[in-house]
Short mmCIF file of C-alpha atoms and ligand atoms in Angstrom, two decimals:
data_model
loop_
_atom_site.label_atom_id
_atom_site.label_comp_id
_atom_site.label_asym_id
_atom_site.label_seq_id
_atom_site.Cartn_x
_atom_site.Cartn_y
_atom_site.Cartn_z
CA UNK N 124 86.95 101.04 175.01
CA UNK N 125 89.67 103.05 176.78
CA UNK N 126 93.15 102.32 175.53
CA UNK N 127 96.40 103.61 177.00
CA UNK N 128 98.95 104.06 174.21
CA UNK N 129 102.44 104.83 175.48
CA UNK N 130 104.95 106.75 173.36
CA UNK N 131 102.14 108.07 171.14
CA UNK N 132 104.16 111.06 169.93
CA UNK N 133 106.83 108.76 168.47
CA UNK N 134 106.97 107.19 165.02
CA UNK N 135 105.05 103.92 165.26
CA UNK N 136 102.61 104.79 168.04
CA UNK N 137 101.50 108.03 166.33
CA UNK N 138 100.64 105.92 163.27
CA UNK N 139 98.95 103.38 165.57
CA UNK N 140 96.70 106.04 167.15
CA UNK N 141 95.67 107.13 163.66
CA UNK N 142 95.01 103.44 162.81
CA UNK N 143 92.96 102.92 166.02
CA UNK N 144 90.44 105.64 165.27
CA UNK N 145 89.77 104.01 161.89
CA UNK N 146 89.58 100.48 163.30
CA UNK N 147 87.46 101.31 166.38
CA UNK N 148 85.11 104.28 166.06
CA UNK N 149 84.16 104.12 169.78
CA UNK N 150 87.73 104.12 171.15
CA UNK N 151 89.02 106.61 173.74
CA UNK N 152 92.81 106.98 173.51
CA UNK N 153 95.02 108.22 176.32
CA UNK N 154 98.46 108.99 174.92
CA UNK N 155 101.21 109.13 177.54
CA UNK N 156 104.55 110.38 176.26
CA UNK N 157 107.53 111.94 177.98
CA UNK N 158 108.33 113.97 174.85
CA UNK N 159 111.98 113.06 174.65
CA UNK N 160 113.98 114.20 171.59
CA UNK N 161 112.05 111.52 169.60
CA UNK N 162 108.55 112.58 170.67
CA UNK N 163 106.74 115.21 168.67
CA UNK N 164 103.12 116.28 169.38
CA UNK N 165 102.88 117.43 165.73
CA UNK N 166 102.89 113.76 164.71
CA UNK N 167 99.40 113.33 166.20
CA UNK N 168 98.07 116.89 165.85
CA UNK N 169 95.62 115.95 163.09
CA UNK N 170 93.96 113.11 165.03
CA UNK N 171 94.11 114.99 168.34
CA UNK N 172 92.04 117.75 166.73
CA UNK N 173 89.72 115.50 164.74
CA UNK N 174 88.93 113.21 167.68
CA UNK N 175 89.28 115.80 170.46
CA UNK N 176 86.41 114.29 172.50
CA UNK N 177 87.98 110.83 172.41
CA UNK N 178 91.62 111.74 173.04
CA UNK N 179 93.74 112.80 176.00
CA UNK N 180 97.43 113.57 176.10
CA UNK N 181 99.53 113.30 179.25
CA UNK N 182 103.20 114.24 179.30
CA UNK N 183 104.77 111.78 181.75
CA UNK N 184 107.46 109.15 182.22
CA UNK N 185 106.22 105.54 182.10
CA UNK N 186 108.86 104.69 184.72
CA UNK N 187 107.38 107.25 187.16
CA UNK N 188 105.19 105.04 189.32
CA UNK N 189 103.28 107.88 191.02
CA UNK N 190 102.47 109.60 187.75
CA UNK N 191 101.36 106.30 186.18
CA UNK N 192 99.29 105.34 189.23
CA UNK N 193 97.41 108.65 189.04
CA UNK N 194 96.71 107.95 185.37
CA UNK N 195 95.45 104.41 186.01
CA UNK N 196 93.18 105.81 188.76
CA UNK N 197 91.80 108.54 186.55
CA UNK N 198 90.99 106.29 183.59
CA UNK N 199 89.80 102.71 183.88
CA UNK N 200 91.79 101.29 181.02
CA UNK N 201 90.49 98.31 179.09
CA UNK N 202 93.81 97.82 177.33
CA UNK N 203 97.41 99.03 177.23
CA UNK N 204 99.64 99.10 174.18
CA UNK N 205 103.20 99.78 175.24
CA UNK N 206 105.28 101.43 172.51
CA UNK N 207 107.24 103.94 174.62
CA UNK N 208 110.95 103.26 174.41
CA UNK N 209 114.37 104.56 173.74
CA UNK N 210 114.64 103.06 170.27
CA UNK N 211 117.93 103.93 168.57
CA UNK N 212 120.78 101.38 168.62
CA UNK N 213 123.51 103.99 168.07
CA UNK N 214 122.34 106.07 171.02
CA UNK N 215 122.28 102.95 173.20
CA UNK N 216 125.93 102.32 172.30
CA UNK N 217 126.79 105.88 173.26
CA UNK N 218 124.80 105.85 176.56
CA UNK N 219 122.68 102.85 177.62
CA UNK N 220 121.35 104.43 180.85
CA UNK N 221 118.04 105.87 179.58
CA UNK N 222 117.37 102.56 177.81
CA UNK N 223 117.36 100.73 181.13
CA UNK N 224 115.01 103.23 182.76
CA UNK N 225 112.42 103.53 179.99
CA UNK N 226 112.56 100.13 178.33
CA UNK N 227 112.95 97.96 181.44
CA UNK N 228 111.75 99.92 184.50
CA UNK N 229 109.05 101.62 182.43
CA UNK N 230 107.63 98.30 181.22
CA UNK N 231 107.81 96.77 184.72
CA UNK N 232 106.01 99.83 186.17
CA UNK N 233 103.19 99.48 183.63
CA UNK N 234 102.93 95.71 184.20
CA UNK N 235 102.69 96.21 187.97
CA UNK N 236 99.91 98.77 187.67
CA UNK N 237 98.09 96.86 184.92
CA UNK N 238 97.91 93.84 187.21
CA UNK N 239 96.92 95.90 190.26
CA UNK N 240 94.16 97.69 188.31
CA UNK N 241 93.04 94.51 186.53
CA UNK N 242 93.52 95.89 183.02
CA UNK N 243 92.13 93.18 180.74
CA UNK N 244 94.68 93.43 177.91
CA UNK N 245 98.35 94.35 177.68
CA UNK N 246 100.15 94.36 174.35
CA UNK N 247 103.89 94.86 174.60
CA UNK N 248 105.63 96.03 171.41
CA UNK N 249 109.02 94.41 170.97
CA UNK N 250 111.54 93.85 168.22
CA UNK N 251 113.25 91.14 166.18
CA UNK N 252 116.56 92.51 167.53
CA UNK N 253 116.07 90.51 170.76
CA UNK N 254 116.97 87.39 168.74
CA UNK N 255 120.41 88.74 167.84
CA UNK N 256 121.69 88.13 164.34
CA UNK N 257 121.28 85.61 161.50
CA UNK N 258 123.80 84.18 159.04
CA UNK N 259 123.06 84.18 155.30
CA UNK N 260 120.07 81.80 155.58
CA UNK N 261 117.14 81.06 157.90
CA UNK N 262 114.64 83.26 159.70
CA UNK N 263 113.79 84.10 163.31
CA UNK N 264 110.86 82.15 164.73
CA UNK N 265 109.23 82.69 168.11
CA UNK N 266 111.33 79.83 169.51
CA UNK N 267 114.68 81.26 168.37
CA UNK N 268 116.68 81.82 171.58
CA UNK N 269 116.91 85.37 172.84
CA UNK N 270 120.47 86.61 172.18
CA UNK N 271 120.57 90.43 172.05
CA UNK N 272 123.80 92.10 170.91
CA UNK N 273 123.28 95.84 171.48
CA UNK N 274 122.40 97.69 174.69
CA UNK N 275 119.09 98.62 172.99
CA UNK N 276 118.17 95.03 172.19
CA UNK N 277 119.36 93.86 175.62
CA UNK N 278 116.94 96.31 177.25
CA UNK N 279 114.08 95.21 174.97
CA UNK N 280 114.83 91.53 175.65
CA UNK N 281 114.79 92.26 179.35
CA UNK N 282 111.37 93.90 179.07
CA UNK N 283 110.10 90.86 177.12
CA UNK N 284 111.29 88.60 179.93
CA UNK N 285 109.42 90.70 182.52
CA UNK N 286 106.28 90.35 180.39
CA UNK N 287 106.82 86.59 180.28
CA UNK N 288 107.31 86.52 184.07
CA UNK N 289 104.07 88.44 184.62
CA UNK N 290 102.23 85.77 182.66
CA UNK N 291 104.02 82.77 184.19
CA UNK N 292 104.06 84.04 187.79
CA UNK N 293 100.83 86.00 188.11
CA UNK N 294 98.82 84.69 185.16
CA UNK N 295 98.62 88.28 183.87
CA UNK N 296 97.52 88.13 180.20
CA UNK N 297 100.35 89.85 178.33
CA UNK N 298 100.85 89.44 174.57
CA UNK N 299 104.16 90.37 172.92
CA UNK N 300 104.73 91.29 169.28
CA UNK N 301 108.23 91.29 167.83
CA UNK N 302 108.53 93.23 164.62
CA UNK N 303 111.25 93.87 162.06
CA UNK N 304 112.53 97.29 160.84
CA UNK N 305 109.74 99.78 160.22
CA UNK N 306 109.64 102.62 157.72
CA UNK N 307 106.94 105.13 156.81
CA UNK N 308 105.67 108.64 157.61
CA UNK N 309 106.73 110.34 160.89
CA UNK N 310 109.90 108.28 161.46
CA UNK N 311 112.53 110.27 163.30
CA UNK N 312 115.36 111.05 160.85
CA UNK N 313 118.09 109.31 162.84
CA UNK N 314 116.99 105.94 161.36
CA UNK N 315 118.34 104.70 158.04
CA UNK N 316 115.62 105.61 155.53
CA UNK N 317 114.68 109.18 156.56
CA UNK N 318 118.31 109.98 157.45
CA UNK N 319 119.57 108.94 154.02
CA UNK N 320 116.70 110.67 152.23
CA UNK N 321 117.44 114.00 153.90
CA UNK N 322 121.16 113.68 153.15
CA UNK N 323 120.49 112.69 149.53
CA UNK N 324 118.10 115.58 149.00
CA UNK N 325 120.75 117.99 150.31
CA UNK N 326 123.47 116.26 148.20
CA UNK N 327 125.44 115.46 151.38
CA UNK N 328 127.54 112.30 151.90
CA UNK N 329 125.49 109.21 152.92
CA UNK N 330 127.26 107.41 155.82
CA UNK N 331 126.91 103.65 155.23
CA UNK N 332 128.34 101.58 158.10
CA UNK N 333 130.98 99.09 156.91
CA UNK N 334 130.43 97.51 153.50
CA UNK N 335 126.63 97.98 153.61
CA UNK N 336 125.85 94.27 153.11
CA UNK N 337 123.87 94.06 156.38
CA UNK N 338 120.31 92.96 155.73
CA UNK N 339 117.10 94.21 157.35
CA UNK N 340 113.55 92.89 156.80
CA UNK N 341 111.58 96.07 156.10
CA UNK N 342 107.91 96.51 157.03
CA UNK N 343 105.69 99.50 156.35
CA UNK N 344 104.49 101.06 159.60
CA UNK N 345 100.82 100.59 158.62
CA UNK N 346 101.38 96.84 158.35
CA UNK N 347 103.04 96.86 161.77
CA UNK N 348 100.09 98.79 163.24
CA UNK N 349 97.70 96.24 161.77
CA UNK N 350 99.75 93.40 163.29
CA UNK N 351 99.72 95.02 166.72
CA UNK N 352 95.98 95.58 166.46
CA UNK N 353 95.36 91.95 165.43
CA UNK N 354 97.53 90.69 168.30
CA UNK N 355 95.70 92.97 170.76
CA UNK N 356 92.27 91.80 169.67
CA UNK N 357 92.95 88.16 168.70
CA UNK N 358 96.23 87.18 170.39
CA UNK N 359 96.46 84.38 172.95
CA UNK N 360 97.63 85.57 176.41
CA UNK N 361 101.23 84.65 177.17
CA UNK N 362 102.16 84.29 173.51
CA UNK N 363 104.77 86.00 171.35
CA UNK N 364 103.98 86.84 167.70
CA UNK N 365 106.63 87.71 165.11
CA UNK N 366 105.68 90.38 162.57
CA UNK N 367 107.67 91.12 159.41
CA UNK N 368 107.40 92.63 155.97
CA UNK N 369 108.83 89.83 153.80
CA UNK N 370 111.20 92.39 152.32
CA UNK N 371 114.86 91.62 152.99
CA UNK N 372 117.15 94.27 151.55
CA UNK N 373 120.81 95.09 152.07
CA UNK N 374 121.56 98.59 153.31
CA UNK N 375 123.26 99.30 149.96
CA UNK N 376 120.05 98.34 148.11
CA UNK N 377 118.01 100.69 150.30
CA UNK N 378 120.46 103.58 150.02
CA UNK N 379 120.86 103.33 146.23
CA UNK N 380 117.04 103.23 145.82
CA UNK N 381 116.84 106.47 147.84
CA UNK N 382 119.53 108.11 145.70
CA UNK N 383 117.72 107.01 142.52
CA UNK N 384 114.44 108.47 143.85
CA UNK N 385 116.24 111.78 144.47
CA UNK N 386 118.06 111.66 141.10
CA UNK N 387 121.37 111.89 142.93
CA UNK N 388 124.63 110.02 142.06
CA UNK N 389 125.67 106.85 143.92
CA UNK N 390 129.05 108.53 144.45
CA UNK N 391 127.48 110.31 147.45
CA UNK N 392 127.79 107.03 149.39
CA UNK N 393 130.59 107.01 152.01
CA UNK N 394 131.50 103.74 153.68
CA UNK N 395 132.28 104.79 157.26
CA UNK N 396 133.51 102.93 160.37
CA UNK N 397 131.14 100.08 161.15
CA UNK N 398 128.74 100.15 164.12
CA UNK N 399 130.24 98.08 166.97
CA UNK N 400 128.39 94.75 167.37
CA UNK N 401 126.51 95.43 164.10
CA UNK N 402 123.95 92.64 163.53
CA UNK N 403 124.48 91.15 160.07
CA UNK N 404 121.03 90.03 159.06
CA UNK N 405 117.43 90.03 160.32
CA UNK N 406 114.57 88.05 158.70
CA UNK N 407 111.23 87.19 160.24
CA UNK N 408 109.16 84.02 160.01
CA UNK N 409 105.72 85.41 160.81
CA UNK N 410 103.73 82.29 159.92
CA UNK N 411 102.31 82.04 163.46
CA UNK N 412 100.81 85.54 163.20
CA UNK N 413 99.54 84.66 159.74
CA UNK N 414 97.88 81.46 160.99
CA UNK N 415 96.50 82.64 164.34
CA UNK N 416 95.85 86.34 163.73
CA UNK N 417 95.34 86.55 159.96
CA UNK N 418 98.32 88.90 159.65
CA UNK N 419 99.60 89.54 156.11
CA UNK N 420 101.68 92.60 155.19
CA UNK N 421 99.92 94.59 152.46
CA UNK N 422 102.72 96.93 151.30
CA UNK N 423 105.53 95.92 148.93
CA UNK N 424 108.83 97.56 149.82
CA UNK N 425 109.05 99.45 146.51
CA UNK N 426 105.54 100.97 146.81
CA UNK N 427 106.00 101.68 150.51
CA UNK N 428 109.37 103.34 150.01
CA UNK N 429 108.00 105.61 147.29
CA UNK N 430 105.01 106.59 149.46
CA UNK N 431 107.34 107.26 152.39
CA UNK N 432 109.81 109.39 150.44
CA UNK N 433 106.90 111.34 148.92
CA UNK N 434 105.66 111.98 152.45
CA UNK N 435 109.05 113.35 153.55
CA UNK N 436 109.25 115.48 150.41
CA UNK N 437 105.85 116.99 151.24
CA UNK N 438 106.45 117.42 154.98
CA UNK N 439 109.69 119.34 155.19
CA UNK N 440 108.31 121.55 157.95
CA UNK N 441 107.87 118.46 160.18
CA UNK N 442 111.45 117.39 159.44
CA UNK N 443 112.77 120.87 160.23
CA UNK N 444 110.88 120.96 163.53
CA UNK N 445 112.16 117.59 164.81
CA UNK N 446 115.79 117.93 163.71
CA UNK N 447 116.67 120.73 166.08
CA UNK N 448 118.89 121.03 169.21
CA UNK N 449 119.29 117.63 170.89
CA UNK N 450 119.21 115.76 167.59
CA UNK N 451 121.96 117.87 166.03
CA UNK N 452 124.22 117.48 169.07
CA UNK N 453 124.06 113.68 168.93
CA UNK N 454 124.56 113.56 165.14
CA UNK N 455 127.68 115.72 165.44
CA UNK N 456 129.09 113.54 168.19
CA UNK N 457 128.29 110.18 166.52
CA UNK N 458 129.12 110.88 162.88
CA UNK N 459 132.00 113.27 163.69
CA UNK N 460 134.17 110.30 164.70
CA UNK N 461 133.26 108.08 161.71
CA UNK N 462 135.35 108.47 158.57
P1 NAD K 709 110.46 106.40 168.63
O1 NAD K 709 111.81 106.62 169.20
O2 NAD K 709 110.09 107.06 167.35
O3 NAD K 709 109.36 106.87 169.71
C1 NAD K 709 109.45 106.58 171.07
C2 NAD K 709 108.46 107.46 171.82
O4 NAD K 709 108.51 107.08 173.20
C3 NAD K 709 108.79 108.95 171.73
O5 NAD K 709 107.62 109.68 171.47
C4 NAD K 709 109.33 109.28 173.13
O6 NAD K 709 109.09 110.62 173.53
C5 NAD K 709 108.56 108.27 173.99
N1 NAD K 709 109.25 107.97 175.25
C6 NAD K 709 110.58 107.67 175.42
N2 NAD K 709 110.83 107.47 176.73
C7 NAD K 709 109.64 107.58 177.39
C8 NAD K 709 109.25 107.44 178.75
N3 NAD K 709 110.14 107.14 179.71
N4 NAD K 709 107.95 107.62 179.07
C9 NAD K 709 107.04 107.93 178.12
N5 NAD K 709 107.35 108.10 176.81
C10 NAD K 709 108.64 107.91 176.45
O7 NAD K 709 110.27 104.83 168.57
P2 NAD K 709 109.56 103.93 167.45
O8 NAD K 709 110.53 103.64 166.37
O9 NAD K 709 108.23 104.47 167.13
O10 NAD K 709 109.38 102.55 168.28
C11 NAD K 709 108.23 102.33 169.06
C12 NAD K 709 108.31 100.96 169.68
O11 NAD K 709 108.40 99.97 168.66
C13 NAD K 709 109.54 100.76 170.58
O12 NAD K 709 109.14 99.99 171.69
C14 NAD K 709 110.50 99.98 169.70
O13 NAD K 709 111.37 99.18 170.46
C15 NAD K 709 109.53 99.14 168.88
N6 NAD K 709 110.02 98.72 167.56
C16 NAD K 709 110.50 99.64 166.68
C17 NAD K 709 110.92 99.24 165.42
C18 NAD K 709 111.43 100.24 164.40
O14 NAD K 709 111.86 99.83 163.33
N7 NAD K 709 111.37 101.53 164.66
C19 NAD K 709 110.86 97.87 165.06
C20 NAD K 709 110.36 96.95 165.99
C21 NAD K 709 109.93 97.39 167.23
P1 TYD K 710 118.68 101.68 161.91
O1 TYD K 710 117.70 102.44 161.09
O2 TYD K 710 119.44 102.41 162.97
O3 TYD K 710 117.88 100.44 162.53
P2 TYD K 710 118.45 99.13 163.31
O4 TYD K 710 119.84 99.39 163.75
O5 TYD K 710 117.52 99.06 164.47
O6 TYD K 710 118.33 98.00 162.36
O7 TYD K 710 119.74 101.00 160.94
C1 TYD K 710 119.32 100.14 159.88
C2 TYD K 710 120.56 99.64 159.19
O8 TYD K 710 121.25 100.74 158.59
C3 TYD K 710 121.59 99.02 160.15
O9 TYD K 710 122.21 97.90 159.52
C4 TYD K 710 122.60 100.12 160.38
C5 TYD K 710 122.58 100.87 159.06
N1 TYD K 710 122.91 102.33 159.16
C6 TYD K 710 123.95 102.87 158.40
O10 TYD K 710 124.61 102.17 157.62
N2 TYD K 710 124.23 104.20 158.53
C7 TYD K 710 123.53 105.01 159.38
O11 TYD K 710 123.84 106.23 159.47
C8 TYD K 710 122.45 104.44 160.15
C9 TYD K 710 121.66 105.27 161.10
C10 TYD K 710 122.17 103.09 160.00
#
């Protein structure tokens, strides 16, 4: 089976490629990645070497129709799993433009070619953030209305709607997964958990937006990969499946756990200016995926967090390599104005 994985040098898709080789010994993976600031070939170096005969890497933009067409011609894909995206809410607030190109035009380009080349399966990876925000109770279900609040989630919601249109208009068999906040090895350290770990380890101030009572439903990346795999192999065309980790935590709970792991004082926490449009709470009802796909998250948050922080502690070279130039410029710009 030939599978096109987009964004395979990013956090979740690099873990997914690793997962695929275990789940499907006869798979051939083509990893297309533009290698933006968030893409790092070192995140897949081990599998690229181990499975060299069953792996190809192409540096290209998923929104570049000519480049994608050449790829679809070269390989007859059996399936596409679309992870490639601009993924950071704060960056989308600063400059939404690349989010429109990659997340919307990129997805539409892949859908167009997948239909033209008759690719049998298309799994689009989306997010719970398309549903907007929750109050203190309740959970998102697949029939919660789409109500994105950030430029990032607006671009992801738009891509989801194109996937829906491809199914409704052309009968093209797309499946969408919407997942909650991921954590685990190889996450770019602009996101909460690795960012706070690196700051705690260096005894620097930890910038918590607002009062830190915002809640996220955390899922270990391996559980997300399993959910995507189950949806790819067992999902019903045209359907959306929610995936979550059953682990709601406030940002303060997460940040204090990281400080405790590092044996650092809670006084390092700094409450800084809140993120504009900051969603208060996310929580996923994933009972449909449980019933139809057999999806159940295996990691508890406490075990997963410890494994993740151990990974960062043991992979400081990887962290040093990815937190160079472009990353530092954005961090200076974004956090410089937050007191
Ligand atoms: P990431 O930012 O770590 O990785 C994104 C990858 O996409 C990078 O390797 C980057 O180089 C590549 N890329 C960006 N623009 C591209 C383009 N135009 N063409 C080809 N490649 C391009 O992202 P992530 O956190 O691994 O997220 C992966 C997917 O999962 C995204 O679609 C995201 O919306 C979704 N998702 C993420 C989370 C989360 O908590 N991180 C939760 C739910 C859903
Ligand atoms: P993030 O990891 O950016 O994921 P998302 O915005 O997609 O949920 O942020 C997770 C939570 O942590 C969110 O409520 C914002 C908060 N946060 C901070 O308080 N400080 C920070 O420096 C960052 C990056 C996030």
